[in-house]
Amino acid sequence: MKRVLRYLRAERFEHDLSAEIEAHLEEKIDQFIEEGRTPEAARANALRQFGNRTRVAEYSREQWAFVPFDEFVQDLRFACRILARNPAFTTVAVLSLALGIGANTILFGAVDQVLLHALPYREPACLFAVTSRSANHGIEPMQVSAADFYDWRAQSHSFESLSAYSSWPMNLTNVDEPRRLESELVSTSLFSTLGVNAEMGRTFQPNEDQEKSPFVVVISHRLWQEFGASPQIIGHAVTLNGSPATIVGVMPANFAFPSPDVDAWTPLSLSAKNRSNREGRWLSVIGRLNPGANERSAAEMDIMTRRLAVSYPASNAGWSASLLPLTEQLIGKARPILLIIQAAALLLLLVTCVNLANLLLARGTSRAQEIAVRAALGGQPRSSTPATARGEPFAGGPRRKSGSRCGDPRDRTCKETGERTHSANQRSSHGCFSCCIRRSCNTGDRAHLWISSGDPCLASRPCKPD
């Protein structure tokens, strides 16, 4: 939590850190002044003993901050600067990625919604579409006549419920702007077959599909919003095809049966003549199987169609029925098309990645001279461990002999004189300077200093031969 707060209060942290470093220096300066040194000498000795303030501040930040996040932010800033220097390359790369990723995102969203997600109904695996087939009309499934549907529903024992529906557009006229509604004539049991309830109000009651029943309608969530999304919509009267109808329910926003374009559902109220019609095949039928009835459902449908063919040879001879999972019925024809489109989108993404890789290779070739200059100046790839913590010199400085440690007597060629020798027990809380001399001090020149293991050197000191 403290590390998170540090990012939220970065300016305050930097101010407190600077103040603390200055407090340590002032304390050391006061100590040297009390020993009798001049203020200038006291400050120089305090700075030398305290160490590299920049390194101390960096070490403190490493302890308080989340280093991987800081490195990520630095890399991000560096990448933004590099991209800003070459706007043409940046524009081409961004547009290529946007095209490839955008196309795949849109198409995968459609495939995921249609093919991968289960239907938003109760136990969708138990829902089947029931279709008619005839040898005289080919192998394509066909719709069902009203008389056959009512006979199936009365005689079937494998189905928990059978429901029929058919598209029936209607004109909505008692509004400011009359419009044509995409509506469906449905059995009153359709919503219970699907296992979906109304979001507001109710669905149809069993007796509302009679010929003389009051005209009621259930509307979609989209149409309810077009009506103003008023909670008082239930019981509101509308005019459909010139007949008054009462809105009794509003379906949820995710309900879209049999298609997302449907605006309203009305009861399948057929007259006695239409109920007995076997010639006109215009109804689509779905059913919910009883648990464990999958094996005998096809045999039962075959028995019923044979029975009807014997009873009504003029209209039912040669006709049979077949069952198909509702998922296949709704999206079966769209599956190959969606898969082909998705494959094309993946191919587009692959081409985009190849083109972007070529752009990056060209960009890297153009930066070869820049990278060579950086390497000549001592630049090295970033590591998770700071250079000073690994006992390495700063970039561009000389390297210490492999295996040697700063302060090791084997690396010393002379001893420091004139100033108090720094020892391990004299190190301050921020670390003292254990200096290694690279070359002989016989000349009396100031020596080049090494970076010790974890402690950087601030300044070199003159020395004399032993």
Tab-separated table of C-alpha atoms in Angstrom:
chain	number	residue	atom	x	y	z
A	1	MET	CA	0.000	0.000	0.000
A	2	LYS	CA	2.890	2.368	0.770
A	3	ARG	CA	4.281	1.805	-2.709
A	4	VAL	CA	0.928	2.698	-4.236
A	5	LEU	CA	0.709	5.847	-2.115
A	6	ARG	CA	4.223	6.732	-3.228
A	7	TYR	CA	3.006	6.997	-6.826
A	8	LEU	CA	0.008	9.065	-5.751
A	9	ARG	CA	2.258	11.445	-3.801
A	10	ALA	CA	5.399	11.436	-5.946
A	11	GLU	CA	6.199	15.140	-5.489
A	12	ARG	CA	5.856	14.915	-1.730
A	13	PHE	CA	8.083	11.813	-1.666
A	14	GLU	CA	10.823	13.542	-3.648
A	15	HIS	CA	10.634	16.580	-1.387
A	16	ASP	CA	10.856	14.452	1.764
A	17	LEU	CA	13.754	12.450	0.327
A	18	SER	CA	15.730	15.596	-0.555
A	19	ALA	CA	15.040	17.055	2.870
A	20	GLU	CA	16.227	13.888	4.595
A	21	ILE	CA	19.465	13.782	2.583
A	22	GLU	CA	20.155	17.428	3.381
A	23	ALA	CA	19.449	16.751	7.063
A	24	HIS	CA	22.040	13.977	7.107
A	25	LEU	CA	24.592	16.228	5.407
A	26	GLU	CA	23.951	19.104	7.796
A	27	GLU	CA	24.355	16.760	10.746
A	28	LYS	CA	27.706	15.553	9.383
A	29	ILE	CA	28.870	19.103	8.639
A	30	ASP	CA	28.045	20.207	12.178
A	31	GLN	CA	30.027	17.241	13.518
A	32	PHE	CA	33.135	18.178	11.534
A	33	ILE	CA	32.832	21.853	12.508
A	34	GLU	CA	32.745	20.822	16.159
A	35	GLU	CA	36.005	18.929	15.541
A	36	GLY	CA	37.609	22.232	14.524
A	37	ARG	CA	37.467	22.190	10.751
A	38	THR	CA	36.474	25.113	8.596
A	39	PRO	CA	32.933	25.107	7.123
A	40	GLU	CA	34.299	24.507	3.611
A	41	ALA	CA	36.448	21.562	4.708
A	42	ALA	CA	33.651	20.229	6.874
A	43	ARG	CA	31.220	20.269	3.956
A	44	ALA	CA	33.739	18.652	1.583
A	45	ASN	CA	34.456	15.878	4.087
A	46	ALA	CA	30.742	15.378	4.771
A	47	LEU	CA	29.977	15.059	1.061
A	48	ARG	CA	32.864	12.636	0.586
A	49	GLN	CA	31.802	10.509	3.539
A	50	PHE	CA	28.114	10.565	2.747
A	51	GLY	CA	28.587	9.336	-0.799
A	52	ASN	CA	26.964	9.982	-4.121
A	53	ARG	CA	23.682	11.687	-3.318
A	54	THR	CA	22.197	10.764	-6.671
A	55	ARG	CA	22.950	7.092	-6.090
A	56	VAL	CA	21.564	7.279	-2.551
A	57	ALA	CA	18.354	8.820	-3.891
A	58	GLU	CA	18.115	6.153	-6.593
A	59	TYR	CA	18.652	3.393	-4.047
A	60	SER	CA	15.917	4.869	-1.847
A	61	ARG	CA	13.532	4.990	-4.784
A	62	GLU	CA	14.306	1.364	-5.604
A	63	GLN	CA	13.416	0.368	-2.045
A	64	TRP	CA	10.144	2.277	-1.960
A	65	ALA	CA	9.009	1.922	-5.563
A	66	PHE	CA	7.889	-1.017	-7.669
A	67	VAL	CA	10.924	-1.287	-9.944
A	68	PRO	CA	9.297	-3.310	-12.803
A	69	PHE	CA	6.545	-0.705	-13.052
A	70	ASP	CA	9.052	2.141	-13.091
A	71	GLU	CA	11.052	0.412	-15.809
A	72	PHE	CA	7.858	-0.149	-17.795
A	73	VAL	CA	6.990	3.555	-17.566
A	74	GLN	CA	10.509	4.501	-18.652
A	75	ASP	CA	10.359	2.095	-21.592
A	76	LEU	CA	6.959	3.491	-22.533
A	77	ARG	CA	8.259	7.048	-22.496
A	78	PHE	CA	11.290	6.049	-24.546
A	79	ALA	CA	9.076	4.253	-27.065
A	80	CYS	CA	6.828	7.319	-27.371
A	81	ARG	CA	9.840	9.526	-28.039
A	82	ILE	CA	11.162	7.131	-30.684
A	83	LEU	CA	7.763	6.958	-32.383
A	84	ALA	CA	7.361	10.727	-32.265
A	85	ARG	CA	10.659	11.180	-34.108
A	86	ASN	CA	9.378	9.232	-37.118
A	87	PRO	CA	5.677	10.055	-37.629
A	88	ALA	CA	5.487	8.294	-40.989
A	89	PHE	CA	6.627	4.976	-39.517
A	90	THR	CA	4.324	5.445	-36.519
A	91	THR	CA	1.299	6.196	-38.694
A	92	VAL	CA	1.813	3.173	-40.928
A	93	ALA	CA	2.429	0.843	-37.965
A	94	VAL	CA	-0.600	2.078	-35.986
A	95	LEU	CA	-2.942	1.919	-38.964
A	96	SER	CA	-1.753	-1.603	-39.840
A	97	LEU	CA	-2.331	-2.841	-36.302
A	98	ALA	CA	-5.673	-1.062	-36.080
A	99	LEU	CA	-6.855	-2.685	-39.300
A	100	GLY	CA	-5.783	-6.201	-38.319
A	101	ILE	CA	-6.877	-6.102	-34.671
A	102	GLY	CA	-10.097	-4.185	-35.360
A	103	ALA	CA	-11.297	-6.596	-38.036
A	104	ASN	CA	-10.532	-9.614	-35.860
A	105	THR	CA	-12.218	-8.085	-32.816
A	106	ILE	CA	-15.428	-7.330	-34.671
A	107	LEU	CA	-15.640	-10.685	-36.393
A	108	PHE	CA	-14.644	-12.695	-33.348
A	109	GLY	CA	-17.329	-10.880	-31.359
A	110	ALA	CA	-19.916	-12.016	-33.904
A	111	VAL	CA	-18.588	-15.585	-33.980
A	112	ASP	CA	-18.429	-15.728	-30.188
A	113	GLN	CA	-21.987	-14.490	-29.830
A	114	VAL	CA	-23.441	-16.771	-32.510
A	115	LEU	CA	-21.357	-19.952	-32.408
A	116	LEU	CA	-19.650	-20.183	-29.029
A	117	HIS	CA	-22.259	-18.874	-26.599
A	118	ALA	CA	-25.207	-21.046	-25.719
A	119	LEU	CA	-28.683	-19.800	-26.553
A	120	PRO	CA	-30.036	-17.503	-23.812
A	121	TYR	CA	-32.835	-19.923	-22.910
A	122	ARG	CA	-33.414	-22.394	-20.109
A	123	GLU	CA	-31.600	-25.692	-20.826
A	124	PRO	CA	-31.068	-24.949	-24.548
A	125	ALA	CA	-29.861	-28.520	-25.180
A	126	CYS	CA	-33.455	-29.735	-24.670
A	127	LEU	CA	-34.862	-27.417	-27.345
A	128	PHE	CA	-35.461	-28.936	-30.788
A	129	ALA	CA	-36.932	-27.698	-34.023
A	130	VAL	CA	-39.539	-30.029	-35.540
A	131	THR	CA	-39.808	-29.900	-39.330
A	132	SER	CA	-41.671	-31.753	-42.066
A	133	ARG	CA	-40.081	-33.631	-44.932
A	134	SER	CA	-41.445	-35.086	-48.136
A	135	ALA	CA	-39.796	-37.253	-50.747
A	136	ASN	CA	-41.597	-35.263	-53.416
A	137	HIS	CA	-40.077	-31.966	-52.202
A	138	GLY	CA	-36.451	-32.985	-51.781
A	139	ILE	CA	-34.404	-33.271	-48.614
A	140	GLU	CA	-34.861	-29.693	-47.441
A	141	PRO	CA	-36.865	-29.338	-44.213
A	142	MET	CA	-40.231	-27.641	-44.607
A	143	GLN	CA	-42.706	-25.926	-42.341
A	144	VAL	CA	-45.705	-27.575	-40.715
A	145	SER	CA	-49.418	-27.199	-41.294
A	146	ALA	CA	-51.593	-25.928	-38.457
A	147	ALA	CA	-53.625	-29.157	-38.302
A	148	ASP	CA	-50.484	-31.324	-38.031
A	149	PHE	CA	-49.085	-29.099	-35.287
A	150	TYR	CA	-52.198	-29.377	-33.136
A	151	ASP	CA	-52.297	-33.157	-33.678
A	152	TRP	CA	-48.644	-33.515	-32.694
A	153	ARG	CA	-49.137	-31.442	-29.587
A	154	ALA	CA	-52.151	-33.520	-28.542
A	155	GLN	CA	-50.577	-36.930	-29.191
A	156	SER	CA	-46.915	-36.427	-28.183
A	157	HIS	CA	-45.562	-37.753	-24.883
A	158	SER	CA	-41.853	-37.094	-25.447
A	159	PHE	CA	-42.207	-33.341	-25.490
A	160	GLU	CA	-42.799	-31.262	-22.408
A	161	SER	CA	-44.344	-28.637	-24.700
A	162	LEU	CA	-44.670	-27.901	-28.419
A	163	SER	CA	-45.024	-24.349	-29.726
A	164	ALA	CA	-45.496	-22.820	-33.169
A	165	TYR	CA	-44.653	-19.405	-34.573
A	166	SER	CA	-44.758	-17.573	-37.886
A	167	SER	CA	-43.743	-14.150	-39.126
A	168	TRP	CA	-46.706	-11.790	-39.491
A	169	PRO	CA	-45.847	-8.080	-40.027
A	170	MET	CA	-48.387	-5.591	-38.681
A	171	ASN	CA	-49.046	-1.867	-39.071
A	172	LEU	CA	-48.918	0.306	-35.948
A	173	THR	CA	-51.179	3.313	-36.582
A	174	ASN	CA	-52.291	5.036	-33.350
A	175	VAL	CA	-48.951	6.842	-32.898
A	176	ASP	CA	-47.477	10.114	-34.132
A	177	GLU	CA	-45.512	8.315	-36.830
A	178	PRO	CA	-47.223	5.113	-38.052
A	179	ARG	CA	-44.793	2.320	-38.766
A	180	ARG	CA	-44.656	-1.318	-39.779
A	181	LEU	CA	-43.757	-3.735	-37.012
A	182	GLU	CA	-41.880	-6.989	-37.515
A	183	SER	CA	-44.168	-9.170	-35.416
A	184	GLU	CA	-44.605	-12.889	-34.820
A	185	LEU	CA	-47.734	-14.978	-34.354
A	186	VAL	CA	-46.817	-17.426	-31.581
A	187	SER	CA	-48.416	-20.104	-29.462
A	188	THR	CA	-49.196	-18.911	-25.965
A	189	SER	CA	-46.792	-21.559	-24.661
A	190	LEU	CA	-43.809	-20.269	-26.675
A	191	PHE	CA	-42.238	-18.261	-23.852
A	192	SER	CA	-42.622	-21.073	-21.335
A	193	THR	CA	-41.138	-23.505	-23.895
A	194	LEU	CA	-38.087	-21.276	-24.223
A	195	GLY	CA	-37.992	-20.721	-20.468
A	196	VAL	CA	-38.034	-16.898	-20.676
A	197	ASN	CA	-40.171	-14.525	-18.607
A	198	ALA	CA	-41.174	-10.949	-19.337
A	199	GLU	CA	-39.061	-8.140	-17.915
A	200	MET	CA	-42.196	-6.102	-17.243
A	201	GLY	CA	-45.758	-7.333	-17.077
A	202	ARG	CA	-46.414	-10.911	-18.225
A	203	THR	CA	-46.382	-13.204	-21.221
A	204	PHE	CA	-49.447	-14.905	-22.714
A	205	GLN	CA	-51.941	-16.956	-20.768
A	206	PRO	CA	-53.118	-20.357	-22.132
A	207	ASN	CA	-56.594	-19.170	-23.133
A	208	GLU	CA	-55.469	-16.080	-25.051
A	209	ASP	CA	-55.002	-17.978	-28.335
A	210	GLN	CA	-58.703	-18.603	-28.807
A	211	GLU	CA	-60.503	-17.045	-31.756
A	212	LYS	CA	-62.635	-14.739	-29.604
A	213	SER	CA	-59.975	-13.921	-27.010
A	214	PRO	CA	-59.003	-10.258	-26.409
A	215	PHE	CA	-56.213	-9.046	-28.650
A	216	VAL	CA	-53.037	-8.704	-26.547
A	217	VAL	CA	-49.416	-8.092	-27.498
A	218	VAL	CA	-45.985	-8.487	-25.925
A	219	ILE	CA	-43.435	-5.973	-27.190
A	220	SER	CA	-39.641	-6.052	-27.402
A	221	HIS	CA	-37.342	-4.022	-25.192
A	222	ARG	CA	-36.309	-1.923	-28.194
A	223	LEU	CA	-39.905	-0.994	-29.047
A	224	TRP	CA	-40.575	-0.152	-25.388
A	225	GLN	CA	-37.693	2.329	-25.489
A	226	GLU	CA	-39.122	3.863	-28.667
A	227	PHE	CA	-42.384	4.341	-26.791
A	228	GLY	CA	-40.504	6.392	-24.200
A	229	ALA	CA	-39.463	3.585	-21.810
A	230	SER	CA	-42.380	4.430	-19.555
A	231	PRO	CA	-43.108	2.010	-16.682
A	232	GLN	CA	-46.827	2.663	-17.307
A	233	ILE	CA	-46.658	0.965	-20.723
A	234	ILE	CA	-48.377	-2.156	-19.349
A	235	GLY	CA	-52.068	-1.915	-20.215
A	236	HIS	CA	-51.452	0.735	-22.870
A	237	ALA	CA	-53.680	0.370	-25.971
A	238	VAL	CA	-52.190	0.288	-29.473
A	239	THR	CA	-53.721	-0.279	-32.897
A	240	LEU	CA	-52.307	-3.163	-34.954
A	241	ASN	CA	-53.668	-3.741	-38.470
A	242	GLY	CA	-56.644	-1.602	-37.550
A	243	SER	CA	-57.566	-3.652	-34.459
A	244	PRO	CA	-57.117	-2.433	-30.864
A	245	ALA	CA	-54.574	-4.417	-28.836
A	246	THR	CA	-53.387	-4.180	-25.242
A	247	ILE	CA	-49.724	-4.350	-24.276
A	248	VAL	CA	-49.381	-6.945	-21.506
A	249	GLY	CA	-45.627	-7.389	-21.299
A	250	VAL	CA	-42.138	-6.213	-22.259
A	251	MET	CA	-39.435	-8.786	-22.978
A	252	PRO	CA	-35.809	-8.491	-21.762
A	253	ALA	CA	-33.244	-6.667	-23.885
A	254	ASN	CA	-31.369	-9.891	-24.748
A	255	PHE	CA	-34.460	-11.742	-25.951
A	256	ALA	CA	-34.478	-11.933	-29.747
A	257	PHE	CA	-36.558	-14.864	-30.961
A	258	PRO	CA	-36.561	-15.907	-33.721
A	259	SER	CA	-34.449	-12.915	-34.862
A	260	PRO	CA	-33.250	-9.590	-33.417
A	261	ASP	CA	-35.556	-7.680	-35.772
A	262	VAL	CA	-38.786	-8.779	-34.091
A	263	ASP	CA	-40.698	-5.895	-32.463
A	264	ALA	CA	-43.747	-7.677	-31.047
A	265	TRP	CA	-45.378	-11.053	-30.420
A	266	THR	CA	-49.100	-11.741	-30.660
A	267	PRO	CA	-51.058	-14.943	-29.905
A	268	LEU	CA	-51.619	-17.495	-32.656
A	269	SER	CA	-55.412	-17.133	-32.597
A	270	LEU	CA	-56.722	-19.314	-35.429
A	271	SER	CA	-60.274	-20.026	-36.415
A	272	ALA	CA	-61.606	-23.570	-36.434
A	273	LYS	CA	-61.226	-23.678	-40.224
A	274	ASN	CA	-57.572	-22.649	-40.109
A	275	ARG	CA	-56.848	-25.106	-37.291
A	276	SER	CA	-58.042	-27.986	-39.473
A	277	ASN	CA	-56.145	-26.882	-42.601
A	278	ARG	CA	-53.484	-29.461	-43.622
A	279	GLU	CA	-52.599	-28.078	-47.016
A	280	GLY	CA	-50.997	-24.806	-45.994
A	281	ARG	CA	-47.619	-25.374	-44.359
A	282	TRP	CA	-46.590	-22.054	-42.851
A	283	LEU	CA	-45.750	-22.709	-39.197
A	284	SER	CA	-42.355	-23.254	-37.608
A	285	VAL	CA	-42.449	-25.616	-34.627
A	286	ILE	CA	-40.117	-25.953	-31.654
A	287	GLY	CA	-40.413	-28.269	-28.671
A	288	ARG	CA	-38.801	-28.947	-25.322
A	289	LEU	CA	-38.098	-32.628	-24.749
A	290	ASN	CA	-38.793	-34.289	-21.434
A	291	PRO	CA	-35.692	-35.470	-19.541
A	292	GLY	CA	-34.440	-38.759	-21.000
A	293	ALA	CA	-36.763	-38.620	-24.029
A	294	ASN	CA	-34.088	-38.016	-26.677
A	295	GLU	CA	-33.911	-41.632	-27.806
A	296	ARG	CA	-37.627	-42.269	-28.206
A	297	SER	CA	-38.641	-38.816	-29.532
A	298	ALA	CA	-37.696	-39.582	-33.152
A	299	ALA	CA	-39.522	-42.915	-33.063
A	300	GLU	CA	-42.594	-41.253	-31.591
A	301	MET	CA	-42.629	-38.575	-34.306
A	302	ASP	CA	-42.311	-41.270	-36.964
A	303	ILE	CA	-45.284	-43.164	-35.509
A	304	MET	CA	-47.432	-40.004	-35.425
A	305	THR	CA	-46.633	-39.011	-39.014
A	306	ARG	CA	-47.430	-42.549	-40.256
A	307	ARG	CA	-50.701	-42.438	-38.387
A	308	LEU	CA	-51.628	-39.085	-39.949
A	309	ALA	CA	-50.612	-40.352	-43.405
A	310	VAL	CA	-53.081	-43.220	-43.009
A	311	SER	CA	-55.851	-40.953	-41.669
A	312	TYR	CA	-55.330	-38.156	-44.220
A	313	PRO	CA	-53.709	-39.675	-47.312
A	314	ALA	CA	-54.612	-36.763	-49.566
A	315	SER	CA	-52.505	-34.246	-47.619
A	316	ASN	CA	-50.086	-36.320	-45.482
A	317	ALA	CA	-49.073	-39.280	-47.662
A	318	GLY	CA	-45.272	-39.387	-48.029
A	319	TRP	CA	-44.651	-36.807	-45.281
A	320	SER	CA	-42.444	-37.400	-42.261
A	321	ALA	CA	-41.046	-35.338	-39.393
A	322	SER	CA	-37.490	-34.760	-38.200
A	323	LEU	CA	-35.880	-33.249	-35.142
A	324	LEU	CA	-32.993	-30.797	-35.209
A	325	PRO	CA	-31.368	-29.006	-32.249
A	326	LEU	CA	-32.652	-25.461	-32.107
A	327	THR	CA	-29.094	-24.088	-32.231
A	328	GLU	CA	-28.526	-25.765	-35.594
A	329	GLN	CA	-31.895	-24.570	-36.818
A	330	LEU	CA	-31.163	-20.926	-36.025
A	331	ILE	CA	-27.488	-20.673	-37.042
A	332	GLY	CA	-26.788	-23.819	-39.038
A	333	LYS	CA	-26.602	-22.061	-42.411
A	334	ALA	CA	-24.604	-19.137	-41.028
A	335	ARG	CA	-21.888	-21.297	-39.414
A	336	PRO	CA	-19.765	-21.993	-42.556
A	337	ILE	CA	-19.971	-18.357	-43.637
A	338	LEU	CA	-18.909	-17.075	-40.213
A	339	LEU	CA	-16.014	-19.508	-40.024
A	340	ILE	CA	-14.772	-18.513	-43.481
A	341	ILE	CA	-14.972	-14.823	-42.593
A	342	GLN	CA	-13.126	-15.452	-39.316
A	343	ALA	CA	-10.390	-17.356	-41.143
A	344	ALA	CA	-10.030	-14.464	-43.596
A	345	ALA	CA	-9.738	-12.029	-40.685
A	346	LEU	CA	-7.006	-14.154	-39.074
A	347	LEU	CA	-5.152	-14.232	-42.383
A	348	LEU	CA	-5.414	-10.443	-42.525
A	349	LEU	CA	-3.949	-10.215	-39.016
A	350	LEU	CA	-1.084	-12.503	-40.034
A	351	VAL	CA	-0.310	-10.332	-43.059
A	352	THR	CA	-0.460	-7.265	-40.810
A	353	CYS	CA	2.054	-8.797	-38.378
A	354	VAL	CA	4.416	-9.731	-41.211
A	355	ASN	CA	4.255	-6.220	-42.652
A	356	LEU	CA	4.857	-4.700	-39.219
A	357	ALA	CA	7.843	-7.010	-38.683
A	358	ASN	CA	9.299	-5.836	-42.001
A	359	LEU	CA	8.794	-2.221	-40.938
A	360	LEU	CA	10.583	-2.874	-37.651
A	361	LEU	CA	13.481	-4.573	-39.444
A	362	ALA	CA	13.816	-1.598	-41.745
A	363	ARG	CA	13.628	0.729	-38.770
A	364	GLY	CA	16.302	-1.270	-36.930
A	365	THR	CA	18.588	-1.132	-39.966
A	366	SER	CA	18.228	2.635	-40.152
A	367	ARG	CA	19.151	2.907	-36.459
A	368	ALA	CA	22.282	0.763	-36.753
A	369	GLN	CA	24.566	3.812	-36.653
A	370	GLU	CA	22.759	5.241	-33.625
A	371	ILE	CA	23.006	1.940	-31.736
A	372	ALA	CA	26.712	1.660	-32.574
A	373	VAL	CA	27.334	5.131	-31.126
A	374	ARG	CA	25.426	4.221	-27.968
A	375	ALA	CA	27.468	1.043	-27.559
A	376	ALA	CA	30.714	2.956	-28.115
A	377	LEU	CA	29.729	5.345	-25.327
A	378	GLY	CA	29.269	2.434	-22.948
A	379	GLY	CA	25.541	1.835	-23.231
A	380	GLN	CA	24.388	-1.614	-22.188
A	381	PRO	CA	21.065	-3.451	-22.286
A	382	ARG	CA	19.006	-2.863	-19.185
A	383	SER	CA	19.103	-5.522	-16.492
A	384	SER	CA	16.795	-6.013	-13.542
A	385	THR	CA	19.795	-5.514	-11.203
A	386	PRO	CA	21.442	-2.065	-11.043
A	387	ALA	CA	25.005	-1.908	-12.369
A	388	THR	CA	26.422	-0.762	-9.045
A	389	ALA	CA	24.747	-3.650	-7.239
A	390	ARG	CA	26.529	-6.096	-9.577
A	391	GLY	CA	29.904	-4.497	-8.864
A	392	GLU	CA	30.140	-3.019	-12.375
A	393	PRO	CA	31.317	0.492	-13.272
A	394	PHE	CA	28.996	3.086	-14.685
A	395	ALA	CA	28.462	2.988	-18.451
A	396	GLY	CA	31.475	4.379	-20.197
A	397	GLY	CA	33.880	3.894	-17.251
A	398	PRO	CA	36.666	1.339	-16.885
A	399	ARG	CA	35.962	-2.171	-15.664
A	400	ARG	CA	37.373	-3.686	-12.495
A	401	LYS	CA	39.215	-6.964	-12.692
A	402	SER	CA	36.966	-9.994	-12.627
A	403	GLY	CA	36.591	-11.498	-9.190
A	404	SER	CA	38.153	-8.590	-7.250
A	405	ARG	CA	36.290	-6.701	-4.579
A	406	CYS	CA	36.632	-3.049	-3.787
A	407	GLY	CA	38.738	-2.610	-0.714
A	408	ASP	CA	40.610	-5.879	-1.125
A	409	PRO	CA	44.270	-5.408	-0.036
A	410	ARG	CA	45.413	-7.280	-3.139
A	411	ASP	CA	44.078	-4.429	-5.308
A	412	ARG	CA	45.705	-1.616	-3.335
A	413	THR	CA	49.056	-0.189	-4.410
A	414	CYS	CA	49.207	2.582	-1.876
A	415	LYS	CA	47.588	3.829	1.288
A	416	GLU	CA	45.593	6.950	1.783
A	417	THR	CA	47.270	9.626	3.855
A	418	GLY	CA	46.163	12.978	5.248
A	419	GLU	CA	42.550	11.901	5.722
A	420	ARG	CA	41.041	9.373	8.058
A	421	THR	CA	40.865	5.895	6.503
A	422	HIS	CA	37.356	4.610	5.836
A	423	SER	CA	36.640	1.238	7.361
A	424	ALA	CA	33.616	-1.045	7.381
A	425	ASN	CA	32.577	0.011	10.866
A	426	GLN	CA	32.681	3.702	9.894
A	427	ARG	CA	30.090	3.455	7.151
A	428	SER	CA	27.089	5.731	7.470
A	429	SER	CA	23.529	4.583	7.098
A	430	HIS	CA	23.728	5.381	3.393
A	431	GLY	CA	27.051	3.559	2.824
A	432	CYS	CA	30.589	4.915	2.712
A	433	PHE	CA	33.134	4.919	-0.062
A	434	SER	CA	35.505	1.976	-0.328
A	435	CYS	CA	37.790	3.124	-3.082
A	436	CYS	CA	39.996	1.003	-5.299
A	437	ILE	CA	42.903	2.560	-7.183
A	438	ARG	CA	43.372	1.392	-10.741
A	439	ARG	CA	46.966	2.480	-11.325
A	440	SER	CA	50.056	3.163	-9.266
A	441	CYS	CA	50.123	6.284	-7.143
A	442	ASN	CA	53.911	6.749	-7.446
A	443	THR	CA	53.390	9.799	-9.641
A	444	GLY	CA	51.304	11.529	-6.993
A	445	ASP	CA	48.501	12.167	-9.478
A	446	ARG	CA	44.883	11.723	-8.473
A	447	ALA	CA	43.898	8.195	-9.330
A	448	HIS	CA	40.901	6.920	-11.319
A	449	LEU	CA	38.457	5.429	-8.848
A	450	TRP	CA	36.341	2.323	-9.175
A	451	ILE	CA	32.752	1.804	-8.276
A	452	SER	CA	32.661	-0.462	-5.232
A	453	SER	CA	30.206	-3.256	-4.709
A	454	GLY	CA	27.045	-1.319	-3.900
A	455	ASP	CA	28.833	1.976	-2.979
A	456	PRO	CA	29.824	4.527	-5.644
A	457	CYS	CA	32.869	6.803	-5.194
A	458	LEU	CA	32.319	10.515	-5.148
A	459	ALA	CA	35.857	11.791	-5.589
A	460	SER	CA	39.426	10.585	-5.728
A	461	ARG	CA	42.138	11.484	-3.260
A	462	PRO	CA	45.888	12.100	-3.712
A	463	CYS	CA	48.130	9.438	-2.296
A	464	LYS	CA	51.792	8.742	-1.747
A	465	PRO	CA	53.819	5.603	-2.247
A	466	ASP	CA	54.231	3.241	0.696
